[in-house]
Tab-separated table of C-alpha atoms in Angstrom:
chain	number	residue	atom	x	y	z
A	123	MET	CA	-10.198	15.334	1.584
A	124	ILE	CA	-8.805	11.905	3.337
A	125	PRO	CA	-12.331	9.350	3.532
A	126	VAL	CA	-12.535	8.489	7.754
A	127	GLN	CA	-11.923	4.947	7.433
A	128	GLY	CA	-13.187	1.976	10.171
A	129	PHE	CA	-16.885	3.867	10.688
A	130	GLU	CA	-18.423	2.856	7.879
A	131	GLY	CA	-22.330	1.841	8.760
A	132	GLN	CA	-21.969	3.640	11.708
A	133	ALA	CA	-22.985	5.774	13.489
A	134	VAL	CA	-20.268	8.702	14.448
A	135	ALA	CA	-20.876	11.895	16.887
A	136	VAL	CA	-18.774	15.266	15.593
A	137	LEU	CA	-18.764	17.924	18.588
A	138	GLY	CA	-17.448	21.153	17.657
A	139	LEU	CA	-18.811	22.194	14.682
A	140	GLY	CA	-15.973	25.136	13.627
A	141	ARG	CA	-13.374	24.553	10.755
A	142	SER	CA	-12.006	21.696	11.982
A	143	GLY	CA	-15.221	19.930	12.627
A	144	LEU	CA	-17.178	21.190	9.667
A	145	ALA	CA	-14.007	18.720	7.706
A	146	THR	CA	-14.406	16.255	9.975
A	147	VAL	CA	-18.193	15.330	9.435
A	148	ARG	CA	-17.156	16.080	5.396
A	149	ALA	CA	-14.484	12.674	5.999
A	150	LEU	CA	-16.999	10.844	7.617
A	151	LEU	CA	-19.651	10.861	5.507
A	152	ALA	CA	-17.185	9.990	3.196
A	153	GLY	CA	-15.511	7.290	4.222
A	154	GLY	CA	-19.484	5.824	4.148
A	155	ALA	CA	-20.437	6.816	8.101
A	156	THR	CA	-23.721	8.445	9.087
A	157	VAL	CA	-23.173	11.506	11.421
A	158	VAL	CA	-24.424	13.287	13.768
A	159	ALA	CA	-22.800	16.963	15.406
A	160	TRP	CA	-23.561	19.154	17.871
A	161	ASP	CA	-21.851	22.304	18.739
A	162	ASP	CA	-23.173	25.136	21.653
A	163	GLY	CA	-22.569	27.726	19.661
A	164	PRO	CA	-26.532	28.537	16.916
A	165	HIS	CA	-24.261	30.027	14.581
A	166	ALA	CA	-22.483	26.878	13.517
A	167	SER	CA	-25.424	24.589	13.833
A	168	ASP	CA	-27.295	27.466	11.966
A	169	ILE	CA	-24.246	26.719	9.446
A	170	ALA	CA	-23.974	23.138	9.764
A	171	GLU	CA	-28.127	22.643	9.078
A	172	ALA	CA	-28.029	24.142	6.096
A	173	GLU	CA	-24.846	22.396	4.528
A	174	GLY	CA	-27.237	18.854	5.749
A	175	ILE	CA	-25.450	18.009	9.403
A	176	ILE	CA	-27.928	15.791	11.257
A	177	LEU	CA	-27.771	17.687	14.360
A	178	ARG	CA	-27.982	16.521	18.007
A	179	ASP	CA	-27.750	17.584	20.767
A	180	LEU	CA	-25.157	15.592	22.665
A	181	THR	CA	-25.864	16.155	26.595
A	182	LYS	CA	-29.260	15.736	26.283
A	183	PRO	CA	-29.538	11.879	27.950
A	184	ASN	CA	-29.665	8.580	26.009
A	185	ALA	CA	-27.612	10.526	23.618
A	186	PHE	CA	-25.640	8.185	22.973
A	187	GLU	CA	-27.341	4.827	23.070
A	188	ASP	CA	-25.889	4.212	18.154
A	189	ILE	CA	-22.714	5.821	18.789
A	190	ALA	CA	-19.670	4.657	17.696
A	191	CYS	CA	-17.116	6.613	18.645
A	192	LEU	CA	-17.366	10.915	19.829
A	193	VAL	CA	-15.246	13.441	17.706
A	194	THR	CA	-14.542	16.804	18.689
A	195	SER	CA	-12.200	19.502	18.340
A	196	PRO	CA	-9.696	20.675	19.465
A	197	GLY	CA	-10.254	23.420	21.908
A	198	ILE	CA	-13.312	22.045	23.973
A	199	PRO	CA	-11.836	20.542	27.214
A	200	HIS	CA	-12.333	17.144	28.199
A	201	ILE	CA	-10.372	16.672	31.843
A	202	TYR	CA	-9.092	19.714	32.747
A	203	PRO	CA	-11.080	22.164	34.229
A	204	GLN	CA	-14.045	19.746	33.755
A	205	PRO	CA	-14.560	18.430	30.938
A	206	HIS	CA	-17.794	19.512	28.161
A	207	PRO	CA	-21.228	17.485	29.468
A	208	ALA	CA	-21.090	15.788	25.767
A	209	ILE	CA	-18.068	14.476	26.704
A	210	ALA	CA	-19.567	13.303	30.126
A	211	ALA	CA	-21.594	11.347	28.576
A	212	ALA	CA	-19.523	9.684	26.468
A	213	LEU	CA	-17.551	8.783	28.681
A	214	LEU	CA	-19.949	7.542	31.322
A	215	ALA	CA	-21.171	5.681	28.010
A	216	GLY	CA	-18.028	3.906	27.589
A	217	VAL	CA	-17.855	5.746	23.960
A	218	PRO	CA	-14.847	6.433	22.126
A	219	VAL	CA	-13.420	9.907	22.198
A	220	ASP	CA	-11.130	11.110	19.371
A	221	ASN	CA	-10.113	14.191	17.290
A	222	ASP	CA	-9.663	15.383	13.598
A	223	ILE	CA	-5.564	14.121	14.080
A	224	GLY	CA	-6.342	10.504	15.422
A	225	LEU	CA	-8.923	10.083	12.624
A	226	PHE	CA	-6.100	11.060	9.912
A	227	PHE	CA	-2.847	9.279	11.044
A	228	ARG	CA	-5.855	5.627	10.831
A	229	SER	CA	-7.694	7.037	7.499
A	230	LEU	CA	-4.421	7.939	5.577
A	231	ALA	CA	-2.752	4.691	4.045
A	232	GLU	CA	-4.928	3.728	1.527
A	233	PRO	CA	-4.220	0.154	-0.720
A	234	ASP	CA	-3.234	2.193	-3.950
A	235	TRP	CA	0.455	3.144	-2.040
A	236	ASP	CA	1.526	-0.390	-2.897
A	237	ARG	CA	1.805	1.514	-6.920
A	238	PHE	CA	4.165	4.055	-5.563
A	239	ASP	CA	7.508	4.001	-5.923
A	240	GLN	CA	8.185	6.414	-2.552
A	241	LEU	CA	5.308	5.678	0.063
A	242	PRO	CA	4.193	9.236	1.440
A	243	ARG	CA	5.603	10.862	4.762
A	244	VAL	CA	3.952	12.613	7.509
A	245	ILE	CA	6.255	15.175	9.377
A	246	ALA	CA	4.723	16.456	12.923
A	247	VAL	CA	5.811	19.628	14.803
A	248	THR	CA	5.199	19.870	18.020
A	249	GLY	CA	5.894	22.387	20.898
A	250	SER	CA	5.367	25.625	23.371
A	251	ASN	CA	7.181	28.103	20.297
A	252	GLY	CA	8.227	27.940	17.370
A	253	LYS	CA	6.408	25.224	15.988
A	254	SER	CA	4.850	27.307	13.660
A	255	THR	CA	7.633	28.788	12.085
A	256	THR	CA	9.454	25.424	12.170
A	257	SER	CA	6.438	23.642	10.492
A	258	ALA	CA	6.757	26.248	8.012
A	259	LEU	CA	10.083	26.586	7.259
A	260	ILE	CA	10.249	22.238	7.082
A	261	ALA	CA	7.317	22.791	4.932
A	262	HIS	CA	9.514	25.742	2.843
A	263	LEU	CA	12.806	23.400	2.291
A	264	LEU	CA	11.250	20.413	0.765
A	265	THR	CA	9.160	22.797	-2.041
A	266	GLU	CA	12.316	24.138	-2.727
A	267	PHE	CA	14.053	20.947	-2.905
A	268	GLY	CA	10.734	20.033	-5.119
A	269	ARG	CA	8.425	18.186	-3.147
A	270	ASP	CA	5.110	17.672	-3.282
A	271	VAL	CA	4.145	19.403	-0.045
A	272	GLN	CA	1.391	19.949	1.931
A	273	LEU	CA	1.252	22.310	5.243
A	274	ALA	CA	-1.677	21.420	8.552
A	275	GLY	CA	-3.201	20.825	11.246
A	276	ASN	CA	-3.111	24.208	13.697
A	277	ILE	CA	-1.471	25.550	10.349
A	278	GLY	CA	-3.014	26.074	6.902
A	279	ARG	CA	-5.151	23.358	5.918
A	280	GLY	CA	-7.378	21.022	8.704
A	281	VAL	CA	-5.859	17.839	8.757
A	282	LEU	CA	-8.973	16.068	7.182
A	283	ASP	CA	-9.492	18.586	4.470
A	284	ILE	CA	-5.717	17.675	2.823
A	285	THR	CA	-5.581	15.950	-0.664
A	286	PRO	CA	-4.255	12.509	-0.035
A	287	PRO	CA	-0.687	13.045	-0.688
A	288	GLU	CA	0.667	10.841	-4.579
A	289	ASP	CA	4.135	9.091	-4.588
A	290	GLY	CA	6.501	10.970	-2.508
A	291	GLY	CA	4.218	12.912	-0.526
A	292	ILE	CA	4.894	14.698	2.646
A	293	VAL	CA	2.290	16.523	4.737
A	294	VAL	CA	3.342	18.976	7.277
A	295	LEU	CA	1.487	19.044	10.584
A	296	GLU	CA	1.643	21.731	13.419
A	297	LEU	CA	0.487	19.647	16.347
A	298	SER	CA	-0.607	21.781	19.580
A	299	SER	CA	-1.446	20.162	23.150
A	300	TYR	CA	-4.860	19.728	22.187
A	301	GLN	CA	-4.352	18.085	19.160
A	302	THR	CA	-1.796	15.178	21.077
A	303	GLU	CA	-2.987	14.986	23.698
A	304	LEU	CA	-6.853	12.898	22.751
A	305	ALA	CA	-5.313	11.478	19.070
A	306	ARG	CA	-6.652	7.843	19.949
A	307	SER	CA	-3.682	7.405	16.565
A	308	LEU	CA	-0.035	8.942	15.943
A	309	THR	CA	2.087	7.254	13.844
A	310	PRO	CA	4.014	10.330	12.336
A	311	ASP	CA	7.323	9.507	10.193
A	312	VAL	CA	9.333	12.425	11.837
A	313	ALA	CA	7.937	14.349	15.054
A	314	VAL	CA	9.805	17.661	16.511
A	315	PHE	CA	9.707	18.700	19.261
A	316	THR	CA	10.414	22.340	19.442
A	317	ASN	CA	11.291	23.540	23.179
A	318	LEU	CA	8.613	23.890	26.595
A	319	SER	CA	7.606	26.890	28.660
A	320	PRO	CA	4.686	26.559	30.393
A	321	ASP	CA	0.783	27.520	28.533
A	322	HIS	CA	-1.872	26.327	29.164
A	323	LEU	CA	-1.700	24.825	32.327
A	324	ASP	CA	-5.535	24.963	33.170
A	325	ARG	CA	-6.478	22.325	30.426
A	326	HIS	CA	-3.644	20.302	31.070
A	327	GLY	CA	-4.095	20.781	35.146
A	328	GLY	CA	-1.007	21.888	35.461
A	329	LEU	CA	2.637	21.454	33.796
A	330	GLY	CA	2.965	17.848	34.392
A	331	GLY	CA	0.333	17.142	32.050
A	332	TYR	CA	1.074	19.474	29.546
A	333	PHE	CA	4.425	17.842	28.793
A	334	ALA	CA	2.716	14.429	28.528
A	335	ALA	CA	0.420	15.780	26.163
A	336	LYS	CA	3.237	16.540	24.118
A	337	ARG	CA	5.504	13.148	24.781
A	338	ARG	CA	2.529	11.454	23.970
A	339	LEU	CA	3.599	12.462	20.215
A	340	PHE	CA	6.517	10.465	20.409
A	341	ALA	CA	5.837	7.865	23.030
A	342	GLU	CA	3.475	6.361	21.108
A	343	GLY	CA	3.684	7.499	17.563
A	344	GLY	CA	7.291	5.820	16.944
A	345	PRO	CA	8.398	7.683	14.534
A	346	ASP	CA	11.404	6.556	12.742
A	347	ARG	CA	13.469	10.424	13.856
A	348	CYS	CA	13.078	12.224	16.661
A	349	ILE	CA	14.152	15.880	16.466
A	350	ILE	CA	14.427	17.154	19.973
A	351	GLY	CA	14.929	20.694	21.303
A	352	VAL	CA	17.020	20.023	24.629
A	353	ASP	CA	16.981	23.304	26.439
A	354	GLU	CA	14.750	22.185	28.690
A	355	VAL	CA	14.729	19.728	30.828
A	356	GLU	CA	11.679	18.215	29.709
A	357	GLY	CA	13.734	18.288	26.462
A	358	GLN	CA	16.831	16.222	27.764
A	359	MET	CA	14.381	13.281	29.426
A	360	LEU	CA	12.186	13.400	26.497
A	361	ALA	CA	15.889	12.557	24.537
A	362	ASN	CA	16.634	10.332	26.746
A	363	GLN	CA	13.476	8.111	26.930
A	364	LEU	CA	14.115	8.046	23.234
A	365	ALA	CA	17.690	6.942	22.419
A	366	GLN	CA	18.708	3.140	23.106
A	367	SER	CA	22.109	4.555	23.118
A	368	PRO	CA	24.143	7.640	23.165
A	369	ALA	CA	24.921	7.201	19.714
A	370	ASP	CA	21.618	6.383	18.643
A	371	ASP	CA	20.944	8.592	15.675
A	372	ARG	CA	17.400	8.239	15.802
A	373	VAL	CA	17.192	10.968	17.830
A	374	ILE	CA	18.707	14.235	16.718
A	375	SER	CA	19.046	16.774	19.535
A	376	ILE	CA	18.930	20.337	19.029
A	377	SER	CA	19.768	22.847	20.600
A	378	SER	CA	20.022	27.005	20.193
A	379	GLY	CA	22.976	29.151	21.992
A	380	ARG	CA	25.429	25.554	23.543
A	381	LYS	CA	27.410	23.331	21.890
A	382	LEU	CA	26.403	19.478	21.791
A	383	THR	CA	28.657	16.806	22.482
A	384	GLY	CA	28.593	13.412	21.947
A	385	PRO	CA	29.072	10.281	19.830
A	386	GLY	CA	25.179	10.514	18.865
A	387	TRP	CA	24.056	13.009	15.817
A	388	SER	CA	22.991	16.510	16.950
A	389	VAL	CA	22.503	20.031	15.266
A	390	PHE	CA	22.976	23.499	17.451
A	391	ALA	CA	23.381	27.048	16.822
A	392	ARG	CA	25.955	29.376	18.643
A	393	LYS	CA	26.178	33.343	17.487
A	394	GLY	CA	24.044	32.947	15.114
A	395	PHE	CA	25.938	29.759	13.066
A	396	LEU	CA	24.001	26.270	12.630
A	397	SER	CA	26.309	23.353	13.084
A	398	GLU	CA	25.932	19.467	12.239
A	399	TYR	CA	27.346	17.220	14.549
A	400	ARG	CA	27.584	12.902	13.971
A	401	LYS	CA	29.770	11.018	15.650
A	402	GLY	CA	31.826	13.394	16.792
A	403	ARG	CA	32.495	14.973	13.494
A	404	GLN	CA	30.920	18.169	12.678
A	405	ILE	CA	29.703	17.894	8.835
A	406	GLY	CA	28.043	20.606	7.787
A	407	THR	CA	27.608	24.623	9.174
A	408	ILE	CA	25.258	27.484	8.206
A	409	ASP	CA	25.676	30.725	8.935
A	410	LEU	CA	22.298	32.448	9.160
A	411	ARG	CA	23.420	35.588	10.778
A	412	ALA	CA	22.468	36.432	7.142
A	413	VAL	CA	19.206	34.923	6.678
A	414	PRO	CA	16.523	37.628	6.980
A	415	GLY	CA	13.555	35.386	7.587
A	416	LEU	CA	14.933	34.309	10.587
A	417	PRO	CA	16.228	36.569	12.869
A	418	GLY	CA	17.256	35.645	16.663
A	419	ALA	CA	18.068	33.093	18.633
A	420	HIS	CA	14.545	31.792	19.422
A	421	ASN	CA	14.477	31.702	14.937
A	422	HIS	CA	17.727	29.615	15.247
A	423	GLN	CA	16.290	27.510	17.214
A	424	ASN	CA	13.572	26.926	14.289
A	425	ALA	CA	16.274	26.749	11.956
A	426	CYS	CA	18.065	23.475	13.382
A	427	ALA	CA	15.064	21.844	13.842
A	428	ALA	CA	14.161	22.208	9.929
A	429	TYR	CA	16.992	21.507	8.985
A	430	ALA	CA	17.684	18.197	10.576
A	431	VAL	CA	14.410	17.641	9.450
A	432	ALA	CA	15.705	17.923	5.513
A	433	ARG	CA	19.089	15.787	6.924
A	434	THR	CA	17.000	12.734	7.858
A	435	LEU	CA	15.543	12.811	4.032
A	436	GLY	CA	18.876	12.676	2.242
A	437	PHE	CA	19.117	16.286	1.257
A	438	SER	CA	22.879	18.379	1.489
A	439	PRO	CA	23.709	21.049	3.541
A	440	ARG	CA	24.213	23.058	0.222
A	441	GLN	CA	21.324	22.273	-0.733
A	442	ILE	CA	19.253	23.682	2.844
A	443	GLU	CA	21.498	27.098	3.175
A	444	GLY	CA	19.989	27.455	-0.407
A	445	ALA	CA	17.023	27.250	0.608
A	446	PHE	CA	17.105	29.654	4.285
A	447	GLN	CA	17.765	32.439	2.247
A	448	SER	CA	14.314	32.559	0.402
A	449	PHE	CA	12.080	31.833	3.269
A	450	ALA	CA	10.338	34.957	4.015
A	451	GLY	CA	9.100	33.727	7.445
A	452	LEU	CA	5.702	33.724	8.686
A	453	PRO	CA	3.391	36.700	9.655
A	454	HIS	CA	3.260	38.086	13.163
A	455	ARG	CA	5.878	35.997	14.321
A	456	SER	CA	9.505	38.479	14.256
A	457	GLN	CA	8.340	40.125	11.075
A	458	THR	CA	10.126	43.157	9.555
A	459	ILE	CA	6.663	44.982	8.479
A	460	ALA	CA	9.542	48.334	7.424
A	461	GLU	CA	12.273	50.086	7.878
A	462	ALA	CA	11.996	53.799	7.255
A	463	GLY	CA	14.234	57.072	8.939
A	464	GLY	CA	16.750	53.855	10.657
A	465	VAL	CA	14.047	52.530	12.531
A	466	ARG	CA	12.705	49.230	12.058
A	467	TYR	CA	9.361	47.736	12.664
A	468	VAL	CA	8.729	44.513	13.495
A	469	ASN	CA	5.420	42.332	14.534
A	470	ASP	CA	5.660	39.444	16.355
A	471	SER	CA	2.098	39.420	17.847
A	472	LYS	CA	2.431	36.059	18.398
A	473	ALA	CA	4.024	35.992	20.865
A	474	THR	CA	1.720	35.629	23.911
A	475	ASN	CA	3.219	34.464	26.226
A	476	VAL	CA	6.145	35.007	28.472
A	477	ASP	CA	8.565	32.490	27.365
A	478	SER	CA	8.545	33.457	23.084
A	479	ALA	CA	8.302	37.233	23.702
A	480	LYS	CA	11.246	37.046	25.903
A	481	GLN	CA	13.055	35.673	23.293
A	482	ALA	CA	11.935	38.006	20.997
A	483	LEU	CA	13.581	40.682	23.912
A	484	ARG	CA	16.516	39.244	22.788
A	485	ALA	CA	16.165	39.096	18.372
A	486	PHE	CA	16.574	42.988	18.173
A	487	PRO	CA	18.703	46.066	19.629
A	488	ASN	CA	17.256	49.092	21.297
A	489	ILE	CA	13.919	48.168	21.533
A	490	ARG	CA	10.869	50.204	21.949
A	491	TRP	CA	8.861	47.561	22.847
A	492	ILE	CA	4.622	47.409	22.718
A	493	CYS	CA	3.413	45.022	25.388
A	494	GLY	CA	0.535	44.368	27.358
A	495	GLY	CA	-3.413	42.269	27.016
A	496	LEU	CA	-4.719	38.992	28.047
A	497	GLU	CA	-1.578	38.002	31.037
A	498	LYS	CA	-1.029	34.541	31.983
A	499	GLU	CA	-0.428	33.138	34.391
A	500	GLY	CA	3.119	32.900	36.322
A	501	GLY	CA	3.689	36.826	35.889
A	502	LEU	CA	6.094	38.856	34.044
A	503	ALA	CA	9.354	38.693	36.212
A	504	PRO	CA	10.765	36.033	33.578
A	505	LEU	CA	10.906	38.653	31.013
A	506	LEU	CA	12.484	40.904	33.229
A	507	GLU	CA	15.748	38.866	32.534
A	508	ALA	CA	15.616	39.909	28.778
A	509	SER	CA	15.452	42.850	28.849
A	510	GLY	CA	18.559	44.663	28.754
A	511	ASN	CA	17.467	45.790	24.837
A	512	VAL	CA	14.434	47.599	25.508
A	513	VAL	CA	14.730	51.189	25.996
A	514	LYS	CA	11.611	51.849	26.700
A	515	ALA	CA	7.979	49.646	26.663
A	516	TYR	CA	4.677	50.744	25.575
A	517	VAL	CA	2.000	49.160	27.807
A	518	ILE	CA	-1.745	48.623	25.322
A	519	GLY	CA	-4.775	46.534	26.853
A	520	ARG	CA	-7.122	47.214	29.127
A	521	GLU	CA	-5.097	46.267	32.307
A	522	ALA	CA	-2.040	48.059	31.215
A	523	ALA	CA	-2.229	49.688	34.720
A	524	HIS	CA	-1.180	46.740	36.375
A	525	PHE	CA	1.005	45.184	33.519
A	526	ALA	CA	3.338	48.376	33.581
A	527	MET	CA	3.810	47.773	37.559
A	528	GLN	CA	5.407	44.653	36.867
A	529	LEU	CA	7.849	45.907	34.869
A	530	LYS	CA	10.396	46.572	37.442
A	531	GLY	CA	13.273	48.556	36.474
A	532	ILE	CA	12.296	49.189	32.508
A	533	GLU	CA	10.280	52.726	31.741
A	534	ALA	CA	6.983	51.825	30.359
A	535	GLU	CA	4.290	54.915	28.847
A	536	ILE	CA	0.370	53.620	29.498
A	537	CYS	CA	-0.850	54.152	26.376
A	538	THR	CA	-4.184	51.310	26.902
A	539	ASP	CA	-4.777	51.070	22.560
A	540	MET	CA	-1.951	50.034	19.673
A	541	SER	CA	-2.934	53.440	17.649
A	542	ARG	CA	-1.173	55.741	20.565
A	543	ALA	CA	1.425	52.649	21.448
A	544	VAL	CA	2.826	52.971	17.616
A	545	ALA	CA	2.646	56.887	18.066
A	546	ARG	CA	4.382	57.598	20.410
A	547	ALA	CA	7.257	54.424	20.291
A	548	ARG	CA	7.372	56.291	16.697
A	549	GLU	CA	7.758	60.018	18.096
A	550	GLU	CA	10.279	58.545	20.531
A	551	ALA	CA	12.277	56.362	17.940
A	552	GLN	CA	16.262	57.226	17.040
A	553	PRO	CA	17.710	55.655	13.980
A	554	GLY	CA	19.367	52.281	15.158
A	555	ASP	CA	15.689	51.260	17.208
A	556	THR	CA	13.379	48.647	16.377
A	557	ILE	CA	9.830	49.201	17.252
A	558	LEU	CA	8.324	45.296	18.298
A	559	LEU	CA	4.778	44.551	18.756
A	560	ALA	CA	5.693	41.762	21.737
A	561	PRO	CA	3.133	41.884	23.743
A	562	ALA	CA	3.991	38.750	26.115
A	563	ALA	CA	-0.170	38.085	26.693
A	564	ALA	CA	-2.974	36.736	24.974
A	565	SER	CA	-5.210	38.995	22.839
A	566	PHE	CA	-8.879	38.914	24.104
A	567	ASP	CA	-9.046	42.091	26.243
A	568	GLN	CA	-9.237	43.967	22.901
A	569	TYR	CA	-8.874	42.056	19.845
A	570	ASN	CA	-10.176	38.255	18.489
A	571	SER	CA	-6.933	36.850	17.879
A	572	PHE	CA	-3.251	37.501	17.699
A	573	GLU	CA	-3.783	38.227	13.538
A	574	GLN	CA	-6.353	40.478	14.513
A	575	ARG	CA	-4.049	42.732	16.723
A	576	GLY	CA	-0.856	41.740	14.675
A	577	ASP	CA	-2.906	43.198	11.724
A	578	ASP	CA	-3.856	46.855	13.359
A	579	PHE	CA	0.118	46.930	14.394
A	580	VAL	CA	0.637	46.627	10.722
A	581	SER	CA	-2.011	48.780	9.816
A	582	ILE	CA	-1.449	51.558	11.898
A	583	ILE	CA	2.259	51.293	10.549
A	584	LYS	CA	1.369	52.077	7.210
A	585	ASP	CA	-0.941	54.138	7.436
A	586	LEU	CA	1.649	56.695	10.350
A	587	LEU	CA	4.671	55.959	6.754
A	588	GLY	CA	2.025	56.648	3.661
A	589	GLU	CA	2.235	53.473	2.505
A	590	ALA	CA	-0.694	51.426	0.567
A	591	PRO	CA	-1.379	48.109	2.524
A	592	ALA	CA	0.000	45.206	1.406
C-alpha cells in the first residue's frame, strides 16, 4: 500500500467504493486522514460499512463543510455529459477534486529514498488502443531483465494498492483518459502515447476533450522522456509541442507502417521489421514476424513503444529481442486460443471500437469474423477499408441485424448469440482460415464486460474442440 501524504488530520471524502475506491480509503487512512465515503450502489456501501468505513451521503446539503478534498473513482463523470451530484456539490463548495492517480503521484516518494542507489521510476502509458498490451509488454521486458516491476492502474492492481517500490524498482502504469483528465498530480519519469481514435466522446465532450485528457500526462506531467505514436495528426502535434528542436531526443517518435526520418530518435515497424534510428543512423533492428505474442501491425506499434522504453532505460536491442520472444500476449487481445484442422481461433474481445477491430482485421488472413454488440458512435464505415481479409462475418448482439446491414460488401450471417456464431464459423472454415472474435462494439448488451464475452468465446471453442478449459 502507498500511504497517502498531505492529509494527516484532515477529512477527505471518497466517491465510489469499487476496487480503486476501497484501496483509496485504506491508503488515506494509512496516511493519517479521516475518511468519509459514498457510493450510489447499496451493495458497495454494505461492503464498505462492513469494513468499518464511515458512510456519508455526499449529495446532501452541507456534505462538504469539513472536507479538504474529494477523491472520485475514474468512471464517475465530473463535467460531461453532466457532473455527478456529489462532484457538482464539491465544485460549488470549492473543495478540490482528485482521483487515486493524483494521490499516487503526490505520495509515491518517501524520505528514505535518499538511501537508494537507484531511485524508483514510473512509466505511464496512455492512448486509445494498445495501452494494455504495451504496458504488459514493458513490464515483461523489465522483469526479464531482472528489474523489480509492478504493473498497476487500468491493468493489474490499483495504484495505491501496490507495494512501495524499493531501490531501482519500476512501476508501470496503464492510464485511461478517465484517469489522466482529473489527476491533480502527474509526474511520470517516462510517458508513452500509443495512438488516438474516437472513444468515450460523450464523457469528454468530443474528440478535442478526449485528446486533451490524454495530453495532460505530457503537458502537465513533464516526463524526462516522451514516447509518442505519430501515425495520427494528434500524436504528430503532441510530439511537435514537446520537442525543442527536430534533434531533441527527449521525444522518441514511434510508428507502425512508415519509415521515420530526421535527426531525432525514432522507432518504427514496416513489413514486420522494427528499426531504431538516432541522429539519422540505424542502430537497431528486430524481425517481429517470428514473435508469436505480437501478431499484426497494431502489435508491432506496441512493440515499438515497449522497445523505446527499454532503450531509454539502457537495455540493448539484442536484450530486447530475446525478451520479446517469451511474451505470451494478453487475454482477449489478439490471443490465439487454438489451432486445429488448419484453422486458427483468435480472441480479440478487447476490440471494442472500430479502430481496434480494424487493426485486428488487418492482422490475419482468411478471416471468419465474429462481430457485433453494443454499437458505439460513428458507425462502422471505417471498418470496410480493412475488410479485404474477411471471408464472412457472423454477427452477434441484440441489434445484430442493424449491425450486419452496415457491413456493405461483406457476406454476413445474423447469429445473435456467441454459440451459434462460433458453431457456424467452424462449420464453414477451411484450412488456412482464422476464426476471429473482434466485435467492434461494447459487450454490455449481452455480457457484463469484454472479458466475460471473450471467456464465453474461449469456452465454446474448447467445448467444440473437445479440450479442457485452461
